[in-house]
Coordinates of C-alpha atoms and ligand atoms in Angstrom, one line a residue:
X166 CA 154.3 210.3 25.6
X167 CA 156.9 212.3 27.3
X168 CA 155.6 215.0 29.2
X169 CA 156.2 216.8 32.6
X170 CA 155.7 214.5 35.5
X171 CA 155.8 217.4 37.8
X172 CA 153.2 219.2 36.7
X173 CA 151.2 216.8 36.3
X174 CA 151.2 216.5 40.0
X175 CA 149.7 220.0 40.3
X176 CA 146.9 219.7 37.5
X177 CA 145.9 216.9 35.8
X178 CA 145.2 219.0 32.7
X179 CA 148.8 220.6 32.2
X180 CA 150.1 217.3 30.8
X181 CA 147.0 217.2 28.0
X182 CA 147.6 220.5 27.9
X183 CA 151.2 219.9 26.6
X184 CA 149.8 217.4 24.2
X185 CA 147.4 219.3 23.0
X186 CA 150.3 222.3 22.1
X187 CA 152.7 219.3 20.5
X188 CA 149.6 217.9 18.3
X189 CA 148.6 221.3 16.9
X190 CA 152.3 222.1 16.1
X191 CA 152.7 219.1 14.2
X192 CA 149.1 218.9 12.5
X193 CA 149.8 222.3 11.6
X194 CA 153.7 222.8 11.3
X195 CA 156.0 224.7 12.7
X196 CA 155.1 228.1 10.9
X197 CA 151.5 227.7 11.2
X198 CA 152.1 226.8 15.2
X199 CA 154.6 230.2 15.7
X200 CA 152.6 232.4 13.7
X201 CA 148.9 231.7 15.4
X202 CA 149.0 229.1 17.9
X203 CA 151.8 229.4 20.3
X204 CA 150.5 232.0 21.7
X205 CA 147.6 230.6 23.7
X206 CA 147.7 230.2 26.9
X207 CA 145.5 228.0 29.2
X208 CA 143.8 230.1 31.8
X209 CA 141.0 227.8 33.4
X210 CA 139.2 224.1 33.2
X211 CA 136.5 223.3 34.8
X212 CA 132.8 221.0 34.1
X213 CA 135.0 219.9 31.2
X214 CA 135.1 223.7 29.5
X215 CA 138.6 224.9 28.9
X216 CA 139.1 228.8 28.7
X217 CA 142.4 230.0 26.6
X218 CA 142.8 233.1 26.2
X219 CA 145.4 234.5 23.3
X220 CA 146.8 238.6 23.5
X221 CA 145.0 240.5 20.8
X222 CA 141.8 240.8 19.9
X223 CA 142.8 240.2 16.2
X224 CA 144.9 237.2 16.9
X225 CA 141.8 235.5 18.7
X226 CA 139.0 236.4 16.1
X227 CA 141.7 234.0 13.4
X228 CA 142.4 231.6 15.8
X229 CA 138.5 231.2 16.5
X230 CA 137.8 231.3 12.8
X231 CA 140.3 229.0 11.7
X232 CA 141.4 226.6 14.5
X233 CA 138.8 226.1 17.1
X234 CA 137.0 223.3 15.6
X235 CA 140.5 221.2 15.8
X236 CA 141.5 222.7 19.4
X237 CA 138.2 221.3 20.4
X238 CA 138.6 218.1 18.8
X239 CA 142.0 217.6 20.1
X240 CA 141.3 218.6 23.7
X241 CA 138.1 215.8 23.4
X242 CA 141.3 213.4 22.1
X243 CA 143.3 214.2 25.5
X244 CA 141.6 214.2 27.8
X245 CA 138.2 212.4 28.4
X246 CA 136.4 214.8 30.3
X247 CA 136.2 218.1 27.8
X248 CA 133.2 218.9 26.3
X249 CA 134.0 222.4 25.1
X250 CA 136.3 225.2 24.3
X251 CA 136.1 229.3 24.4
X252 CA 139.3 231.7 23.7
X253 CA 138.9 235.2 25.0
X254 CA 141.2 238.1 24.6
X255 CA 143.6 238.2 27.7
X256 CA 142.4 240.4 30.3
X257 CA 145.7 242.5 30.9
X258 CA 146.5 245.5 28.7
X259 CA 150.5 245.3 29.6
X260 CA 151.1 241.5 28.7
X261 CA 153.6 241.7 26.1
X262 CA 154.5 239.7 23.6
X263 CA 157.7 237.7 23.3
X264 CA 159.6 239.3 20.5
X265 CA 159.4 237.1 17.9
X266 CA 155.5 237.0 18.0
X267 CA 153.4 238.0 15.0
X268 CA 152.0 241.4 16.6
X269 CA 155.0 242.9 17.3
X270 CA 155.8 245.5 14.1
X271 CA 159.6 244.9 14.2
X272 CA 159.1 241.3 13.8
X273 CA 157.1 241.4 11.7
X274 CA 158.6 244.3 9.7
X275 CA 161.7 242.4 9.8
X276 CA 159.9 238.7 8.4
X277 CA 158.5 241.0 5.9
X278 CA 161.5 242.6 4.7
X279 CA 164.4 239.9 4.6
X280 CA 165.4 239.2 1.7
X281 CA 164.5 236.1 -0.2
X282 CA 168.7 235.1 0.3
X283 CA 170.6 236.5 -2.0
X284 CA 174.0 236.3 -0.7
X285 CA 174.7 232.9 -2.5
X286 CA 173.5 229.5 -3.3
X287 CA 174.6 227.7 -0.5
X288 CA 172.7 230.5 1.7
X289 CA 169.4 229.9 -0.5
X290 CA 169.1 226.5 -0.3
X291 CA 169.5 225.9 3.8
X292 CA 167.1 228.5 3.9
X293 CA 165.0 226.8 2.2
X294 CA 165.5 223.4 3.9
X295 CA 164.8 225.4 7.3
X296 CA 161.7 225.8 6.2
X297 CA 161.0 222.5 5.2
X298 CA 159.6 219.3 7.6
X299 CA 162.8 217.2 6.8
X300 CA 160.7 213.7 7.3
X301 CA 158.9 215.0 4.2
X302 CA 161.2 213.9 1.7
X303 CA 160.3 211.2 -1.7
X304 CA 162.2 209.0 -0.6
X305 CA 159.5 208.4 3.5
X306 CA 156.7 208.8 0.6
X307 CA 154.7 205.9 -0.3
X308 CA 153.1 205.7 -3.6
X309 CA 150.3 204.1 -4.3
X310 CA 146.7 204.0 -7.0
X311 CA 145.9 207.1 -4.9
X312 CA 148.2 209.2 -5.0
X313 CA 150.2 208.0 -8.3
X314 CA 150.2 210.8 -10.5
X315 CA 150.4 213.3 -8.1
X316 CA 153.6 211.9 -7.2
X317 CA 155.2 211.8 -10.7
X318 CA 154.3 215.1 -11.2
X319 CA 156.1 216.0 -8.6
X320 CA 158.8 213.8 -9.4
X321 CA 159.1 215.6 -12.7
X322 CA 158.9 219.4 -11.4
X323 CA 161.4 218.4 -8.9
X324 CA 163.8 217.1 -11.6
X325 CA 162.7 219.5 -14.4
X326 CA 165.9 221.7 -15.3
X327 CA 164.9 224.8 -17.9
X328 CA 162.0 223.0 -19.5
X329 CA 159.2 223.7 -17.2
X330 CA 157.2 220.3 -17.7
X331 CA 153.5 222.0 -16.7
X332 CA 152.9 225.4 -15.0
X333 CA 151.4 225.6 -12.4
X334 CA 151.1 221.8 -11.0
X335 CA 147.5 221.7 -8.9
X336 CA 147.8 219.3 -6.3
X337 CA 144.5 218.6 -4.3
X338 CA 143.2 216.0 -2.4
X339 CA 141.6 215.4 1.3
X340 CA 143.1 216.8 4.4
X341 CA 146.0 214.5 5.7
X342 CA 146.6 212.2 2.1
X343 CA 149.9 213.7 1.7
X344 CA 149.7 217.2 -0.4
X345 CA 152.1 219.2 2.2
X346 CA 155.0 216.0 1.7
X347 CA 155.0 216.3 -1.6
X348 CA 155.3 220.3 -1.9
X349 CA 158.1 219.8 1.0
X350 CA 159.7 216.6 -1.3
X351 CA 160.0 218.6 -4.3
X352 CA 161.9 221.5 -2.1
X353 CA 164.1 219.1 -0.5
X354 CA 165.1 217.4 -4.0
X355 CA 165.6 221.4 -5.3
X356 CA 167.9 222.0 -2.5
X357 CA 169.7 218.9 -3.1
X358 CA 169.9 219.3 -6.9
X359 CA 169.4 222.7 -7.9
X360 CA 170.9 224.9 -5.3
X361 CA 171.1 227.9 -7.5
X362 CA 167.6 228.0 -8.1
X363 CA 165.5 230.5 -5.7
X364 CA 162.7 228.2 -4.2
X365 CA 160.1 229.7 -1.9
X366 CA 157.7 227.4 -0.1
X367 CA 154.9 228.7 1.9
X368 CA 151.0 228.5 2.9
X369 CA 148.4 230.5 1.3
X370 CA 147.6 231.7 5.2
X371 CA 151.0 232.9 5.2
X372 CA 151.1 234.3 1.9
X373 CA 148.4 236.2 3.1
X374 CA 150.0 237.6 6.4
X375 CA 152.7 238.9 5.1
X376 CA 151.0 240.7 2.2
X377 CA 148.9 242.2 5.0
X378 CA 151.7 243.3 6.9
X379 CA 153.0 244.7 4.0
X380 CA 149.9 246.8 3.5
X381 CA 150.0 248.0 6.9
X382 CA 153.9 249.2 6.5
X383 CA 153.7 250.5 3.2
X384 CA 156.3 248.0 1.7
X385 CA 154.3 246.3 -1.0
X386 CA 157.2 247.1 -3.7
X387 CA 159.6 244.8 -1.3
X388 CA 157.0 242.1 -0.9
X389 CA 156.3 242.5 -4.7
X390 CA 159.8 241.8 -5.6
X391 CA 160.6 239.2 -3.4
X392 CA 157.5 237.1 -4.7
X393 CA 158.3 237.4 -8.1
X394 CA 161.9 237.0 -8.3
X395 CA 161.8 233.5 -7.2
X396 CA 162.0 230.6 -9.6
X397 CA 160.1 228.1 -7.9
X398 CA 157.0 229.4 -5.8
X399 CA 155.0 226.9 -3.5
X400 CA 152.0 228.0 -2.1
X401 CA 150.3 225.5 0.2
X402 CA 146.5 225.1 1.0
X403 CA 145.8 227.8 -1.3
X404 CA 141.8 227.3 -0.9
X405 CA 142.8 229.3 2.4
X406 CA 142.5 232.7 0.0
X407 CA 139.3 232.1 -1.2
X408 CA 137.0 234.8 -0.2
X409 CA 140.2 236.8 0.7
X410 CA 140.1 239.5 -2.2
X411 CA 142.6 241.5 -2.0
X412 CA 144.6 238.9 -0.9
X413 CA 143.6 237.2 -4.1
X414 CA 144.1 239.9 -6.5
X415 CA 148.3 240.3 -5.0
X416 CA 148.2 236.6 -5.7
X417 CA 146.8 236.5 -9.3
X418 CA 149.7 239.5 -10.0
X419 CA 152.5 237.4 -9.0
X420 CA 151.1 234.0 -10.6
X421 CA 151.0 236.0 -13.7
X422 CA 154.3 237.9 -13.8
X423 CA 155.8 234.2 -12.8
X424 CA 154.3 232.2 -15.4
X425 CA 155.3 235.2 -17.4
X426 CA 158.7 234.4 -16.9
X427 CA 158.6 230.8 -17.2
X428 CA 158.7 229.9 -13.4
X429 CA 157.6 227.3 -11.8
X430 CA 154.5 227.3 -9.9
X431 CA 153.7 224.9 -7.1
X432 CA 150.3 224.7 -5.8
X433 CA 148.1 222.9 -3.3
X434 CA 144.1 222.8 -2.2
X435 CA 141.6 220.6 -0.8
X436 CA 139.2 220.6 -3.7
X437 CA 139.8 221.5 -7.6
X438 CA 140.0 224.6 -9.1
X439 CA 136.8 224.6 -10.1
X440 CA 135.0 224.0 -7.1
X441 CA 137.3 226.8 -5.3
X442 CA 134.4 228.9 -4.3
X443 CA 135.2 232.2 -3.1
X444 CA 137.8 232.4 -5.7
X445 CA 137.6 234.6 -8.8
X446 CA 136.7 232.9 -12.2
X447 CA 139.9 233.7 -13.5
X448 CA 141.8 232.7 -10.8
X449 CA 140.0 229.6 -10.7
X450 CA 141.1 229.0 -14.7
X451 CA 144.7 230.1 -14.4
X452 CA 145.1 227.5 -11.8
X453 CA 143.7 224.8 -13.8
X454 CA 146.1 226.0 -16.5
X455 CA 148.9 223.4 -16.3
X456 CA 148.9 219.8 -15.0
X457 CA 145.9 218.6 -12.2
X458 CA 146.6 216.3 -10.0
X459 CA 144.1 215.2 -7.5
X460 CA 145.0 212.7 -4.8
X461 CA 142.7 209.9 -3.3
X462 CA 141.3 208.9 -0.3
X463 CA 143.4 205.9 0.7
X464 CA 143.1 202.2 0.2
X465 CA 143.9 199.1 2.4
X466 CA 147.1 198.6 0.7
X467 CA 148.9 201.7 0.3
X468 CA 147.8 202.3 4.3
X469 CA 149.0 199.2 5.3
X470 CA 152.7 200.1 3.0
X471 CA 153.1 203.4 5.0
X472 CA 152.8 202.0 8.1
X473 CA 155.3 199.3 7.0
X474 CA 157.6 202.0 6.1
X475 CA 157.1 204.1 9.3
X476 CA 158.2 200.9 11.2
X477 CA 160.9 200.2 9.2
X478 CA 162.3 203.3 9.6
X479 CA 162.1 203.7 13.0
X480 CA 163.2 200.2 13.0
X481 CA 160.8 198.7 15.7
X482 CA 159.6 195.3 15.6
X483 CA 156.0 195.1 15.7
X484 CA 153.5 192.5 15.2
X485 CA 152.1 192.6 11.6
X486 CA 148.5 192.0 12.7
X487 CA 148.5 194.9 14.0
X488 CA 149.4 197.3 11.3
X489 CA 147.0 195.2 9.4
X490 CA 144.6 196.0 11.7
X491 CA 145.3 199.7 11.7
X492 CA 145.0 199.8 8.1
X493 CA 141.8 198.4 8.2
X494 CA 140.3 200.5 11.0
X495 CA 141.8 204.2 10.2
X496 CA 140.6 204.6 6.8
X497 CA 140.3 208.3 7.7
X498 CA 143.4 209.9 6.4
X499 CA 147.2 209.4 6.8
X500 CA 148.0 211.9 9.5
X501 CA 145.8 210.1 11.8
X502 CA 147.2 206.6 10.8
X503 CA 150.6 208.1 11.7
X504 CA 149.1 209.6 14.9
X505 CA 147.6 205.8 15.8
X506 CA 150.9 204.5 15.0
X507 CA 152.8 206.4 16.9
X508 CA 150.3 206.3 20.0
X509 CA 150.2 202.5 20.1
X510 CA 154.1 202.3 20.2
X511 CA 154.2 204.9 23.0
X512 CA 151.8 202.9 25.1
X513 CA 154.0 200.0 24.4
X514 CA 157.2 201.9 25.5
X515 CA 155.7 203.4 28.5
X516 CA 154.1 199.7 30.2
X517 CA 156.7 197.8 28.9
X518 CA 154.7 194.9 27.0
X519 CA 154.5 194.1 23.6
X520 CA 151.6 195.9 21.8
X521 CA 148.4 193.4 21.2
X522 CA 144.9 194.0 19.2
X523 CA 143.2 194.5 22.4
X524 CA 145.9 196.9 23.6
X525 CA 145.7 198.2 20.4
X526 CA 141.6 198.7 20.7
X527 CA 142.0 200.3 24.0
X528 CA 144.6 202.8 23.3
X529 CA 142.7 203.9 20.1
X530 CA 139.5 203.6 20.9
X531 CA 138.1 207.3 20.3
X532 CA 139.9 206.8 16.9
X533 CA 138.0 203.7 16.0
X534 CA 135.2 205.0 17.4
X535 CA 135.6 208.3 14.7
X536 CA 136.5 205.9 12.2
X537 CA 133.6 203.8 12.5
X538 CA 131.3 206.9 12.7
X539 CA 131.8 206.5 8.6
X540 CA 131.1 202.6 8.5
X541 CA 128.2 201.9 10.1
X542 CA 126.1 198.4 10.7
X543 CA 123.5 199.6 8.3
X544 CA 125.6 200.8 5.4
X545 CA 127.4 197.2 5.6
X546 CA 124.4 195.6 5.7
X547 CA 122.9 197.5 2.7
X548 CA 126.3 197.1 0.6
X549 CA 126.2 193.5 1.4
X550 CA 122.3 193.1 0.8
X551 CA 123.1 194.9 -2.5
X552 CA 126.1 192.9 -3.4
X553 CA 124.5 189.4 -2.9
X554 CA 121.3 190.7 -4.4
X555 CA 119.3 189.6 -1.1
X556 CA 116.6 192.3 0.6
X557 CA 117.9 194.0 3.1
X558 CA 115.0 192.8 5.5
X559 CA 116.6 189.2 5.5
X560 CA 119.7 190.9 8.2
X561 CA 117.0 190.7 10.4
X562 CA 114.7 188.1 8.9
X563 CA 114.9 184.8 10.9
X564 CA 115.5 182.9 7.5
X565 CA 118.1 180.3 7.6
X566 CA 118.2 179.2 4.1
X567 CA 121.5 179.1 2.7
X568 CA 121.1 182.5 -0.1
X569 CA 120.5 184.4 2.8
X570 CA 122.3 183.5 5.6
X571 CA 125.6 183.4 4.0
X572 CA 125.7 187.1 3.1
X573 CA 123.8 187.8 6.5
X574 CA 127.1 185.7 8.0
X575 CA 129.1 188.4 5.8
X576 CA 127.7 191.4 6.8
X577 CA 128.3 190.5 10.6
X578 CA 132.1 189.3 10.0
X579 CA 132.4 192.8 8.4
X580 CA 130.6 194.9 11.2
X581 CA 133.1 192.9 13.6
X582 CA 136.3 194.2 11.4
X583 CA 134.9 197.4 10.2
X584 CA 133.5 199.0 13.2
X585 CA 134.5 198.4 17.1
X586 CA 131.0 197.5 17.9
X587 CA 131.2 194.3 20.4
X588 CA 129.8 191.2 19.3
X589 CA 125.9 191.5 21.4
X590 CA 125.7 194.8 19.6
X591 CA 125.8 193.5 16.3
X592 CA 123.2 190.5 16.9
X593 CA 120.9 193.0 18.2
X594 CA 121.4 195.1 14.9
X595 CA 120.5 191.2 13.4
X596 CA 117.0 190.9 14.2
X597 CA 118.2 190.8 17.9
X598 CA 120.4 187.8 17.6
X599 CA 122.5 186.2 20.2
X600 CA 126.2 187.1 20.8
X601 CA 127.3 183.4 19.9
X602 CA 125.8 183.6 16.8
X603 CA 127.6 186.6 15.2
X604 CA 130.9 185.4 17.1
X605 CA 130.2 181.8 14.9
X606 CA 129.5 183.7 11.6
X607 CA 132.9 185.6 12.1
X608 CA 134.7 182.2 12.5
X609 CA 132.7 180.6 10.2
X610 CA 133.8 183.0 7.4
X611 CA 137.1 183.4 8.6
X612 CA 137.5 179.8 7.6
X613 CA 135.3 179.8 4.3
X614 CA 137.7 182.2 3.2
X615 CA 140.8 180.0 3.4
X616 CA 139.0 177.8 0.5
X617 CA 136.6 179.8 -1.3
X618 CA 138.5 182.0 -3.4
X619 CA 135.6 183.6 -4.7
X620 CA 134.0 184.3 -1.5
X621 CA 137.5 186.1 -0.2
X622 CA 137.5 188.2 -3.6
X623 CA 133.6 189.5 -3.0
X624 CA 134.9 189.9 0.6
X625 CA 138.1 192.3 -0.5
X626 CA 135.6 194.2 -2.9
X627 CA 133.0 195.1 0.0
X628 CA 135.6 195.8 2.1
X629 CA 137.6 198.1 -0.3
X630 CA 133.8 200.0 -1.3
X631 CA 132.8 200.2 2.6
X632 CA 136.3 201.6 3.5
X633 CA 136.2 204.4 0.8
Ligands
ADP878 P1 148.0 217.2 3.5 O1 149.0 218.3 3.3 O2 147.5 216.6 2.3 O3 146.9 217.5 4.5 P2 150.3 216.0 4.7 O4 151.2 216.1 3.5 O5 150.5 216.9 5.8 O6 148.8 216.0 4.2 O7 150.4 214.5 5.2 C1 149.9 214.1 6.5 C2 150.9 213.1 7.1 O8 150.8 211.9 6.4 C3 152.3 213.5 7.0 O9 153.0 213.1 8.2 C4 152.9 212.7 5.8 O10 154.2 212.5 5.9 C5 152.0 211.5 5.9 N1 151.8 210.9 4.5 C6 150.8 211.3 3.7 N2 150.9 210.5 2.6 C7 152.0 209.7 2.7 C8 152.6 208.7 1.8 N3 152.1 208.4 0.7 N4 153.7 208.1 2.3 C9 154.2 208.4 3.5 N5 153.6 209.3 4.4 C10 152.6 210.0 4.0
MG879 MG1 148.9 220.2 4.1

């Protein structure tokens, strides 16, 4: 939470503004964030709309296409009052670019054409670590049930010396579970290792770019070459080319003439190769030629182990309660668990006080808010009604006897850790009970639990099921 004081002063929005610029750059990386996003510039607020505006016409239509939904979503994040977004195309013919921009030809022209470092090993692999986000190594990567396999695969492309173990490796899983680490793990342990070996990491999206540049200055032969004389190619988020034919086709040419020659292939996506829709069938089957790995969603444990680690590493001393309580409450993915992380121990540094759960619940609370939107009072009281075989009219019913209330006393002790609802909220989604009643079902569980093994167990398992 360091940002400009002073111009702050001026508008209140400049400071979100700034956040809003540092999120995007590190949801989406530094080459993501130079090649697309940098660009924008904030021209006016007001009733909670904020107008950007970005250069080119062409630059705007892919930002709009590919980024808006998350600009909005991060403005709502920083600042309360936004409702909505637009980008236009900036007004002034003359503004020119800043020369390392993605619409200036010699930029680009030059991006396009430098070599792939050829002038020596030493060169090719700090090239490649320049590339690479160097938190994003296996040793800051937590394994867990999840995202087991993925990670041995990795392990084993990353160690692999001639004998190519599997070609490609698929890696796919949700947004934020860790995909992106892995790809920049294995290129870290190359460089480390394996200097000699030509790696190229990169994103589908970019992929893409520079093959259209190449297109538009007639120097397909150069980008042909340098793609297919590497021995290791990554290409991230590749579900970014579906639909993208020609793009596609370029791709499929290089896979080929590099599994041809027995190089390694590298390759992520948000869904399998099968349900890659947009992408040819035979591009589809080529990249479910070698080893699958899917990664996911998160559970309880491995959250709560990465948060452990992020605080270890930073070496901060922090209540444990409270990363259990963050790995309860953002089951959403891992990028946003950091992000929590990271904003409670900022709110900490900047008043000074030790971070608390209801510090905790204030600071976050869009986040829990987002992360509840996926466990609500009703599916808890279904999975419960379910579990303990019990209709689910009796979480209203005014029945006390005991094979009903108990799971009734259940459900509400899980509304109160699952969602941030407050405690009259969830007696009125009980039939309309009173405040102190849900407030002495949460206690009374709490303590049932300390003796009743098999209560805690049934507990764990709704829990786990509800968080998925
Ligand atoms: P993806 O590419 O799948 O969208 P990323 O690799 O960008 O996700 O991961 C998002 C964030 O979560 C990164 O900061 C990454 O370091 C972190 N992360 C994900 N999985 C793990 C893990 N198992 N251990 C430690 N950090 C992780
Ligand atoms: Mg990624």
């Amino acid at each position: 939470m360091t940002s400009s004081g002073a111009l702050n002063i001026q508008n209140p929005h400049s400071e979100a503004w700034t956040k809003v610029r540092e999120r995007l750059r590190s949801e989406y990386g530094e080459a993501t964030y130079n090649s697309w996003l940098k660009n924008i510039d904030l021209e006016t607020i007001s009733n909670g709309h904020v107008t950007m505006s970005l250069p080119t016409k062409f630059l705007r239509d892919w930002v709009i296409n590919n980024y808006a939904n998350r600009i909005r979503q991060i403005w709502c994040l920083e600042a309360d009052d936004i409702q909505s977004i637009d980008i236009h195309v900036k007004e002034s013919p003359e503004t020119a670019l800043p020369d390392n921009t993605v619409e200036t030809p010699a930029a680009t022209r030059n991006q396009n054409v430098r070599p792939i470092s050829r002038t020596g090993s030493a060169d090719a692999a700090s090239n490649l670590k320049s590339q690479l986000d160097a938190r994003f190594t296996f040793d800051n990567f937590v394994v867990g049930k999840s995202n087991e396999l993925a990670h041995a695969a990795a392990r084993r492309v990353a160690e692999a010396r001639d004998n190519i173990p599997f070609n490609p490796l698929y890696l796919y899983g949700g947004v934020g579970l860790g995909k992106t680490h892995l790809m920049h793990a294995i290129g870290h342990a190359l460089a480390e290792n394996a200097p000699d070996k030509k790696v190229l990491y990169l994103s589908a999206e970019k992929f893409m770019f520079r093959f259209i540049s190449a297109l538009r200055y007639k120097d397909t032969m150069t980008f042909k070459e340098q793609f297919r004389s590497v021995d290791v190619l990554m290409i991230d988020d590749v579900q970014f080319i579906a639909g993208k034919e020609s793009t596609q086709e370029e791709f499929f040419h290089t896979f080929n003439a590099l599994v041809d020659q027995n190089h390694q292939i590298i390759i992520s996506g948000d869904r399998s190769p099968t349900d890659l829709e947009g992408m040819e069938e035979r591009m589809r089957s080529r990249l479910g030629w070698g080893l699958v790995a899917d990664i996911h969603p998160t559970d309880y444990e491995l959250r709560l182990g990465i948060l452990q680690s992020k605080v270890e590493q930073a070496a901060i001393s922090i209540d444990p309660r409270i990363l259990e309580f963050l790995a309860h409450r953002i089951t959403s993915n891992v990028r946003e668990l950091e992000g929590a992380l990271n904003r409670v121990l900022a709110y900490s540094d900047l008043v000074g006080r030790a971070v608390t759960i209801e510090s905790t619940q204030e600071v976050l609370r869009d986040l829990l808010r987002a992360n509840d939107r996926r466990t609500t009072i009703e599916e808890i009281q279904k999975r419960v009604a379910e579990h303990f075989n019990i209709r689910m009219s009796d979480m209203h019913s005014a029945r006390r006897a005991r094979a009903v209330a108990r799971p009734r006393q259940v459900a509400m002790y899980l509304a109160k850790q699952l969602t941030s609802r407050s405690l009259p909220e969830i007696g009125r989604k009980f039939g309309g009970r009173d405040h102190t009643t849900v407030m002495h079902a949460v206690r009374k569980i709490d303590e049932l639990r300390e003796s009743d093994i098999s209560l805690s167990e049934d507990i764990d398992l709704l829990r786990r099921m509800l968080e998925n």
